[in-house]
PDB file of C-alpha atoms in Angstrom:
ATOM      1  CA  MET A   1      -0.285  -0.079   0.081  1.00 81.00           C
ATOM      2  CA  ALA A   2       2.812   2.455   0.636  1.00 81.00           C
ATOM      3  CA  LEU A   3       4.398   1.971  -2.689  1.00 80.00           C
ATOM      4  CA  ALA A   4       0.778   2.273  -4.220  1.00 81.00           C
ATOM      5  CA  LEU A   5       0.388   5.621  -2.872  1.00 83.00           C
ATOM      6  CA  VAL A   6       3.111   7.065  -4.736  1.00 80.00           C
ATOM      7  CA  PRO A   7       1.657   6.724  -8.227  1.00 77.00           C
ATOM      8  CA  VAL A   8      -1.740   7.281  -6.747  1.00 84.00           C
ATOM      9  CA  VAL A   9      -0.679  10.988  -5.331  1.00 85.00           C
ATOM     10  CA  ALA A  10       1.207  11.818  -8.407  1.00 82.00           C
ATOM     11  CA  GLY A  11      -1.352  10.587 -10.983  1.00 84.00           C
ATOM     12  CA  SER A  12      -4.140  12.391  -8.845  1.00 85.00           C
ATOM     13  CA  LEU A  13      -2.239  15.555  -9.328  1.00 85.00           C
ATOM     14  CA  ARG A  14      -1.827  15.251 -13.054  1.00 81.00           C
ATOM     15  CA  LEU A  15      -5.535  14.537 -13.571  1.00 85.00           C
ATOM     16  CA  LEU A  16      -6.128  17.662 -11.585  1.00 85.00           C
ATOM     17  CA  GLU A  17      -4.041  19.248 -13.956  1.00 81.00           C
ATOM     18  CA  LEU A  18      -5.785  18.125 -16.824  1.00 80.00           C
ATOM     19  CA  ALA A  19      -9.099  18.988 -15.362  1.00 81.00           C
ATOM     20  CA  GLY A  20      -8.071  22.609 -15.051  1.00 78.00           C
ATOM     21  CA  GLY A  21      -6.328  22.923 -11.720  1.00 79.00           C
ATOM     22  CA  PRO A  22      -2.887  24.016 -10.291  1.00 80.00           C
ATOM     23  CA  GLN A  23      -0.005  22.656 -12.015  1.00 75.00           C
ATOM     24  CA  LEU A  24       1.835  20.719  -9.240  1.00 72.00           C
ATOM     25  CA  LEU A  25       4.201  18.551 -11.703  1.00 74.00           C
ATOM     26  CA  PRO A  26       6.322  19.446 -14.096  1.00 74.00           C
ATOM     27  CA  THR A  27       4.756  20.422 -17.439  1.00 75.00           C
ATOM     28  CA  ASN A  28       4.808  17.421 -20.163  1.00 75.00           C
ATOM     29  CA  PRO A  29       3.607  18.438 -23.634  1.00 76.00           C
ATOM     30  CA  ARG A  30       2.996  14.998 -24.411  1.00 77.00           C
ATOM     31  CA  ILE A  31       0.293  14.598 -22.169  1.00 78.00           C
ATOM     32  CA  ASP A  32      -1.073  18.129 -22.910  1.00 73.00           C
ATOM     33  CA  SER A  33      -1.385  16.992 -26.455  1.00 78.00           C
ATOM     34  CA  SER A  34      -3.130  13.762 -26.076  1.00 83.00           C
ATOM     35  CA  PRO A  35      -4.420  13.320 -22.335  1.00 87.00           C
ATOM     36  CA  ALA A  36      -6.847  10.027 -22.957  1.00 91.00           C
ATOM     37  CA  PRO A  37      -4.492   7.535 -22.309  1.00 91.00           C
ATOM     38  CA  VAL A  38      -2.567   9.237 -19.219  1.00 90.00           C
ATOM     39  CA  VAL A  39      -6.548   9.839 -17.438  1.00 92.00           C
ATOM     40  CA  ALA A  40      -7.174   6.058 -18.503  1.00 94.00           C
ATOM     41  CA  HIS A  41      -3.737   4.867 -17.067  1.00 93.00           C
ATOM     42  CA  VAL A  42      -3.936   6.962 -13.871  1.00 92.00           C
ATOM     43  CA  LEU A  43      -7.641   5.692 -12.970  1.00 93.00           C
ATOM     44  CA  ALA A  44      -6.667   2.042 -13.876  1.00 95.00           C
ATOM     45  CA  ALA A  45      -3.482   1.946 -12.093  1.00 93.00           C
ATOM     46  CA  ALA A  46      -4.958   3.473  -8.748  1.00 92.00           C
ATOM     47  CA  LEU A  47      -7.816   0.998  -8.831  1.00 94.00           C
ATOM     48  CA  TYR A  48      -5.183  -1.501  -9.723  1.00 95.00           C
ATOM     49  CA  ALA A  49      -3.048  -0.930  -6.834  1.00 92.00           C
ATOM     50  CA  VAL A  50      -5.220  -0.132  -3.987  1.00 92.00           C
ATOM     51  CA  LEU A  51      -7.663  -2.630  -4.551  1.00 93.00           C
ATOM     52  CA  GLY A  52      -5.125  -5.398  -5.596  1.00 93.00           C
ATOM     53  CA  ALA A  53      -3.113  -5.044  -2.338  1.00 91.00           C
ATOM     54  CA  PHE A  54      -6.286  -6.802  -0.614  1.00 92.00           C
ATOM     55  CA  GLN A  55      -6.092  -9.582  -2.906  1.00 92.00           C
ATOM     56  CA  PHE A  56      -2.868 -10.929  -1.194  1.00 88.00           C
ATOM     57  CA  SER A  57      -4.942 -11.228   2.368  1.00 88.00           C
ATOM     58  CA  ALA A  58      -5.332 -14.784   3.471  1.00 88.00           C
ATOM     59  CA  ARG A  59      -7.742 -13.906   5.960  1.00 90.00           C
ATOM     60  CA  LEU A  60      -9.973 -11.587   3.628  1.00 89.00           C
ATOM     61  CA  ARG A  61      -9.769 -14.666   0.933  1.00 88.00           C
ATOM     62  CA  ARG A  62     -10.760 -17.284   3.559  1.00 89.00           C
ATOM     63  CA  ARG A  63     -13.777 -15.061   5.014  1.00 90.00           C
ATOM     64  CA  ARG A  64     -14.860 -13.661   1.610  1.00 91.00           C
ATOM     65  CA  PRO A  65     -13.932 -15.783  -1.099  1.00 89.00           C
ATOM     66  CA  SER A  66     -16.635 -14.622  -3.313  1.00 91.00           C
ATOM     67  CA  TRP A  67     -15.541 -10.977  -2.670  1.00 91.00           C
ATOM     68  CA  HIS A  68     -12.281 -12.080  -3.778  1.00 92.00           C
ATOM     69  CA  ARG A  69     -13.480 -13.384  -6.973  1.00 92.00           C
ATOM     70  CA  ARG A  70     -15.475 -10.287  -7.879  1.00 93.00           C
ATOM     71  CA  SER A  71     -12.943  -7.967  -7.316  1.00 94.00           C
ATOM     72  CA  GLY A  72     -10.187 -10.336  -9.110  1.00 94.00           C
ATOM     73  CA  ARG A  73     -12.372  -9.906 -12.271  1.00 95.00           C
ATOM     74  CA  THR A  74     -12.135  -6.267 -11.947  1.00 96.00           C
ATOM     75  CA  LEU A  75      -8.642  -6.138 -11.480  1.00 96.00           C
ATOM     76  CA  ILE A  76      -8.139  -8.131 -14.228  1.00 97.00           C
ATOM     77  CA  VAL A  77      -9.778  -5.536 -16.567  1.00 97.00           C
ATOM     78  CA  ALA A  78      -8.012  -2.798 -14.696  1.00 97.00           C
ATOM     79  CA  GLY A  79      -4.497  -4.597 -14.909  1.00 97.00           C
ATOM     80  CA  LEU A  80      -5.075  -4.953 -18.887  1.00 97.00           C
ATOM     81  CA  ILE A  81      -5.756  -1.483 -19.229  1.00 97.00           C
ATOM     82  CA  VAL A  82      -2.615  -0.295 -17.295  1.00 96.00           C
ATOM     83  CA  ALA A  83      -0.675  -2.466 -19.396  1.00 97.00           C
ATOM     84  CA  ALA A  84      -2.249  -1.517 -22.714  1.00 97.00           C
ATOM     85  CA  SER A  85      -2.334   2.249 -21.916  1.00 95.00           C
ATOM     86  CA  GLY A  86       1.195   2.332 -20.713  1.00 94.00           C
ATOM     87  CA  THR A  87       2.282   0.345 -23.842  1.00 95.00           C
ATOM     88  CA  TRP A  88       0.214   2.859 -26.064  1.00 95.00           C
ATOM     89  CA  MET A  89       2.027   5.932 -24.605  1.00 93.00           C
ATOM     90  CA  THR A  90       5.511   4.216 -25.058  1.00 93.00           C
ATOM     91  CA  LEU A  91       4.768   3.746 -28.588  1.00 93.00           C
ATOM     92  CA  PHE A  92       3.005   6.992 -29.420  1.00 91.00           C
ATOM     93  CA  TYR A  93       4.217   9.762 -27.180  1.00 89.00           C
ATOM     94  CA  PRO A  94       7.459  10.743 -28.883  1.00 85.00           C
ATOM     95  CA  ASP A  95      10.632  12.133 -27.177  1.00 83.00           C
ATOM     96  CA  ALA A  96      10.144  10.513 -23.600  1.00 85.00           C
ATOM     97  CA  PRO A  97      13.316  10.339 -21.645  1.00 87.00           C
ATOM     98  CA  GLY A  98      15.110   7.335 -21.275  1.00 91.00           C
ATOM     99  CA  GLY A  99      15.857   6.958 -24.705  1.00 93.00           C
ATOM    100  CA  ASP A 100      15.645   3.724 -26.875  1.00 94.00           C
ATOM    101  CA  LEU A 101      17.015   1.719 -23.920  1.00 95.00           C
ATOM    102  CA  LEU A 102      13.739   2.878 -21.720  1.00 95.00           C
ATOM    103  CA  TRP A 103      11.317   2.517 -24.594  1.00 95.00           C
ATOM    104  CA  GLY A 104      12.425  -1.060 -25.001  1.00 96.00           C
ATOM    105  CA  ILE A 105      12.107  -1.588 -21.429  1.00 96.00           C
ATOM    106  CA  ARG A 106       8.687  -0.234 -21.067  1.00 96.00           C
ATOM    107  CA  LEU A 107       7.434  -2.233 -23.967  1.00 97.00           C
ATOM    108  CA  LEU A 108       8.863  -5.255 -22.159  1.00 97.00           C
ATOM    109  CA  VAL A 109       7.335  -4.479 -18.828  1.00 97.00           C
ATOM    110  CA  GLY A 110       3.599  -3.948 -20.335  1.00 97.00           C
ATOM    111  CA  SER A 111       3.853  -7.115 -22.336  1.00 97.00           C
ATOM    112  CA  ALA A 112       5.004  -8.808 -19.311  1.00 97.00           C
ATOM    113  CA  MET A 113       2.434  -7.365 -16.847  1.00 97.00           C
ATOM    114  CA  ALA A 114      -0.303  -8.188 -19.532  1.00 98.00           C
ATOM    115  CA  ALA A 115       0.952 -11.870 -20.081  1.00 98.00           C
ATOM    116  CA  SER A 116       1.018 -12.389 -16.129  1.00 98.00           C
ATOM    117  CA  ILE A 117      -2.583 -11.499 -15.817  1.00 98.00           C
ATOM    118  CA  VAL A 118      -3.506 -13.247 -19.034  1.00 98.00           C
ATOM    119  CA  LEU A 119      -1.632 -16.334 -17.234  1.00 98.00           C
ATOM    120  CA  GLY A 120      -2.978 -15.901 -13.770  1.00 97.00           C
ATOM    121  CA  PHE A 121      -6.637 -16.208 -15.044  1.00 97.00           C
ATOM    122  CA  THR A 122      -6.315 -19.074 -17.027  1.00 97.00           C
ATOM    123  CA  ALA A 123      -4.436 -20.595 -14.144  1.00 97.00           C
ATOM    124  CA  ILE A 124      -7.223 -20.269 -11.826  1.00 95.00           C
ATOM    125  CA  ARG A 125      -9.616 -21.243 -14.504  1.00 94.00           C
ATOM    126  CA  ARG A 126      -8.014 -24.534 -14.273  1.00 95.00           C
ATOM    127  CA  ARG A 127      -8.040 -24.404 -10.587  1.00 94.00           C
ATOM    128  CA  HIS A 128      -4.197 -24.202 -10.533  1.00 96.00           C
ATOM    129  CA  VAL A 129      -4.016 -22.034  -7.399  1.00 93.00           C
ATOM    130  CA  ALA A 130      -0.378 -21.798  -6.812  1.00 94.00           C
ATOM    131  CA  ALA A 131       0.399 -20.906 -10.633  1.00 96.00           C
ATOM    132  CA  HIS A 132      -2.564 -18.197 -10.039  1.00 96.00           C
ATOM    133  CA  ARG A 133      -0.917 -16.757  -7.270  1.00 94.00           C
ATOM    134  CA  ALA A 134       2.608 -16.624  -8.812  1.00 96.00           C
ATOM    135  CA  TRP A 135       1.459 -14.717 -12.028  1.00 97.00           C
ATOM    136  CA  MET A 136      -0.739 -12.349 -10.024  1.00 97.00           C
ATOM    137  CA  ILE A 137       2.061 -11.400  -7.870  1.00 96.00           C
ATOM    138  CA  ARG A 138       4.525 -10.818 -10.545  1.00 97.00           C
ATOM    139  CA  ALA A 139       1.748  -8.756 -12.313  1.00 97.00           C
ATOM    140  CA  TYR A 140       1.016  -6.850  -9.198  1.00 96.00           C
ATOM    141  CA  ALA A 141       4.813  -6.213  -8.547  1.00 96.00           C
ATOM    142  CA  LEU A 142       5.231  -4.598 -11.851  1.00 96.00           C
ATOM    143  CA  ALA A 143       2.224  -2.436 -11.602  1.00 94.00           C
ATOM    144  CA  VAL A 144       3.270  -0.807  -8.263  1.00 93.00           C
ATOM    145  CA  SER A 145       7.160  -0.342  -9.639  1.00 93.00           C
ATOM    146  CA  ALA A 146       6.375   3.284  -9.560  1.00 91.00           C
ATOM    147  CA  GLY A 147       6.718   3.486  -6.205  1.00 91.00           C
ATOM    148  CA  THR A 148       9.798   1.891  -6.287  1.00 94.00           C
ATOM    149  CA  GLN A 149      10.945   4.195  -8.989  1.00 93.00           C
ATOM    150  CA  ALA A 150      10.355   7.076  -6.864  1.00 90.00           C
ATOM    151  CA  PHE A 151      13.480   6.124  -4.869  1.00 92.00           C
ATOM    152  CA  THR A 152      15.702   4.590  -7.930  1.00 95.00           C
ATOM    153  CA  GLN A 153      15.381   7.557  -9.918  1.00 92.00           C
ATOM    154  CA  PRO A 154      16.608  10.418  -7.740  1.00 93.00           C
ATOM    155  CA  VAL A 155      19.436   8.141  -6.500  1.00 94.00           C
ATOM    156  CA  GLY A 156      20.370   7.459 -10.096  1.00 92.00           C
ATOM    157  CA  GLU A 157      20.177  10.951 -11.201  1.00 90.00           C
ATOM    158  CA  ALA A 158      22.292  12.093  -8.143  1.00 92.00           C
ATOM    159  CA  LEU A 159      24.766   9.691  -8.742  1.00 92.00           C
ATOM    160  CA  PHE A 160      25.123   9.526 -12.680  1.00 90.00           C
ATOM    161  CA  GLY A 161      23.192  12.411 -13.881  1.00 90.00           C
ATOM    162  CA  THR A 162      20.245  13.209 -16.102  1.00 88.00           C
ATOM    163  CA  SER A 163      21.450  11.326 -19.470  1.00 93.00           C
ATOM    164  CA  ASP A 164      19.307   8.823 -21.337  1.00 93.00           C
ATOM    165  CA  LEU A 165      21.363   6.158 -20.210  1.00 94.00           C
ATOM    166  CA  SER A 166      21.098   6.977 -16.390  1.00 94.00           C
ATOM    167  CA  THR A 167      17.707   7.649 -16.346  1.00 94.00           C
ATOM    168  CA  ALA A 168      16.855   4.570 -18.358  1.00 95.00           C
ATOM    169  CA  LEU A 169      18.792   2.302 -15.691  1.00 95.00           C
ATOM    170  CA  SER A 170      17.199   4.206 -12.850  1.00 95.00           C
ATOM    171  CA  VAL A 171      13.954   3.798 -14.132  1.00 95.00           C
ATOM    172  CA  GLY A 172      14.357   0.364 -15.145  1.00 96.00           C
ATOM    173  CA  SER A 173      15.775  -0.879 -11.746  1.00 96.00           C
ATOM    174  CA  GLY A 174      12.718  -0.272 -10.081  1.00 95.00           C
ATOM    175  CA  TRP A 175      11.115  -2.882 -12.138  1.00 96.00           C
ATOM    176  CA  MET A 176      13.877  -5.093 -11.639  1.00 97.00           C
ATOM    177  CA  ILE A 177      13.777  -4.609  -7.888  1.00 97.00           C
ATOM    178  CA  ASN A 178      10.201  -5.403  -7.759  1.00 96.00           C
ATOM    179  CA  ALA A 179      10.431  -8.147 -10.186  1.00 97.00           C
ATOM    180  CA  ALA A 180      13.286  -9.637  -7.711  1.00 97.00           C
ATOM    181  CA  VAL A 181      11.111  -9.453  -5.055  1.00 96.00           C
ATOM    182  CA  ALA A 182       7.987 -10.696  -6.149  1.00 96.00           C
ATOM    183  CA  GLU A 183      10.188 -13.720  -7.244  1.00 97.00           C
ATOM    184  CA  TRP A 184      11.506 -14.348  -3.715  1.00 96.00           C
ATOM    185  CA  VAL A 185       7.858 -13.999  -2.569  1.00 94.00           C
ATOM    186  CA  ILE A 186       6.654 -16.936  -5.118  1.00 94.00           C
ATOM    187  CA  ARG A 187       9.561 -19.118  -4.068  1.00 92.00           C
ATOM    188  CA  ARG A 188      10.683 -18.123  -0.312  1.00 87.00           C
ATOM    189  CA  PRO A 189      10.710 -21.264   2.142  1.00 78.00           C
ATOM    190  CA  ALA A 190       7.186 -22.913   3.110  1.00 66.00           C
ATOM    191  CA  GLY A 191       7.857 -21.802   6.377  1.00 56.00           C
ATOM    192  CA  LEU A 192       7.920 -18.203   6.019  1.00 59.00           C
ATOM    193  CA  ARG A 193       4.493 -18.008   4.114  1.00 58.00           C
ATOM    194  CA  ALA A 194       1.151 -16.813   4.896  1.00 54.00           C
ATOM    195  CA  PRO A 195      -0.426 -19.763   6.713  1.00 52.00           C
ATOM    196  CA  SER A 196      -3.376 -20.760   4.201  1.00 47.00           C
ATOM    197  CA  GLY A 197      -5.102 -19.901   1.126  1.00 44.00           C
ATOM    198  CA  PRO A 198      -8.495 -19.022   0.172  1.00 42.00           C
ATOM    199  CA  THR A 199      -9.845 -22.410   1.005  1.00 42.00           C
ATOM    200  CA  GLY A 200      -8.071 -22.847   4.346  1.00 40.00           C
ATOM    201  CA  PHE A 201      -5.153 -24.873   2.974  1.00 37.00           C
ATOM    202  CA  ARG A 202      -1.420 -23.744   2.852  1.00 43.00           C
ATOM    203  CA  VAL A 203      -0.569 -22.674  -0.459  1.00 43.00           C
ATOM    204  CA  THR A 204       2.814 -23.891  -1.403  1.00 42.00           C
ATOM    205  CA  GLY A 205       4.107 -25.170  -4.618  1.00 44.00           C
ATOM    206  CA  ARG A 206       3.155 -27.971  -6.829  1.00 46.00           C
ATOM    207  CA  ALA A 207       1.609 -30.022  -4.145  1.00 43.00           C
ATOM    208  CA  SER A 208      -1.016 -27.216  -3.311  1.00 44.00           C
ATOM    209  CA  ALA A 209      -2.006 -26.849  -6.979  1.00 43.00           C
ATOM    210  CA  ARG A 210      -2.773 -30.682  -7.089  1.00 45.00           C
ATOM    211  CA  ARG A 211      -4.746 -30.385  -3.900  1.00 44.00           C
ATOM    212  CA  HIS A 212      -6.803 -27.642  -5.363  1.00 44.00           C
ATOM    213  CA  ARG A 213      -7.476 -29.458  -8.869  1.00 46.00           C
TER     214      ARG A 213
END
């Protein structure tokens, strides 16, 4: 939730600006010329980041499984909008900071997030709970990386300047850190995991997936 607040607050300030309010963020001519994808991205990202955090509560899944399923369907749509609008802005907003390297990283991240959501949805349709959990963790980690980038980008600029290469590496490192943490959460020892999954069983590895088939 702490990481989610960073992009939510920044996105809200940008929406306020687009609605005619005071300019509190650096001007961005690309957004001013085509604000629709930014609006879609900010609204969908805020919903995905905040509502998505509660999907990882084992207690909530256990007590209200129907809520978990209903909100999960909403989050699938919101997450795909986040990935699609981010990819659209990468492809069609010219002269974005970071050069070709960050351009390629953004396309890779958007594709990876969309693929993770689709694979997570496919897994739960097949009742592969452990696989569903893993793919949704990966998608969420990528989605809230803007919170991590709020720390990595200033550090990168302070150490290495504001060149395209420095920007690409500092922004890209935010996604890399979150992806690495996600993999640790997915693969960490069973004793460090939440005690149970949505039906009261411990959600660990292939054994759990077989148990839920």
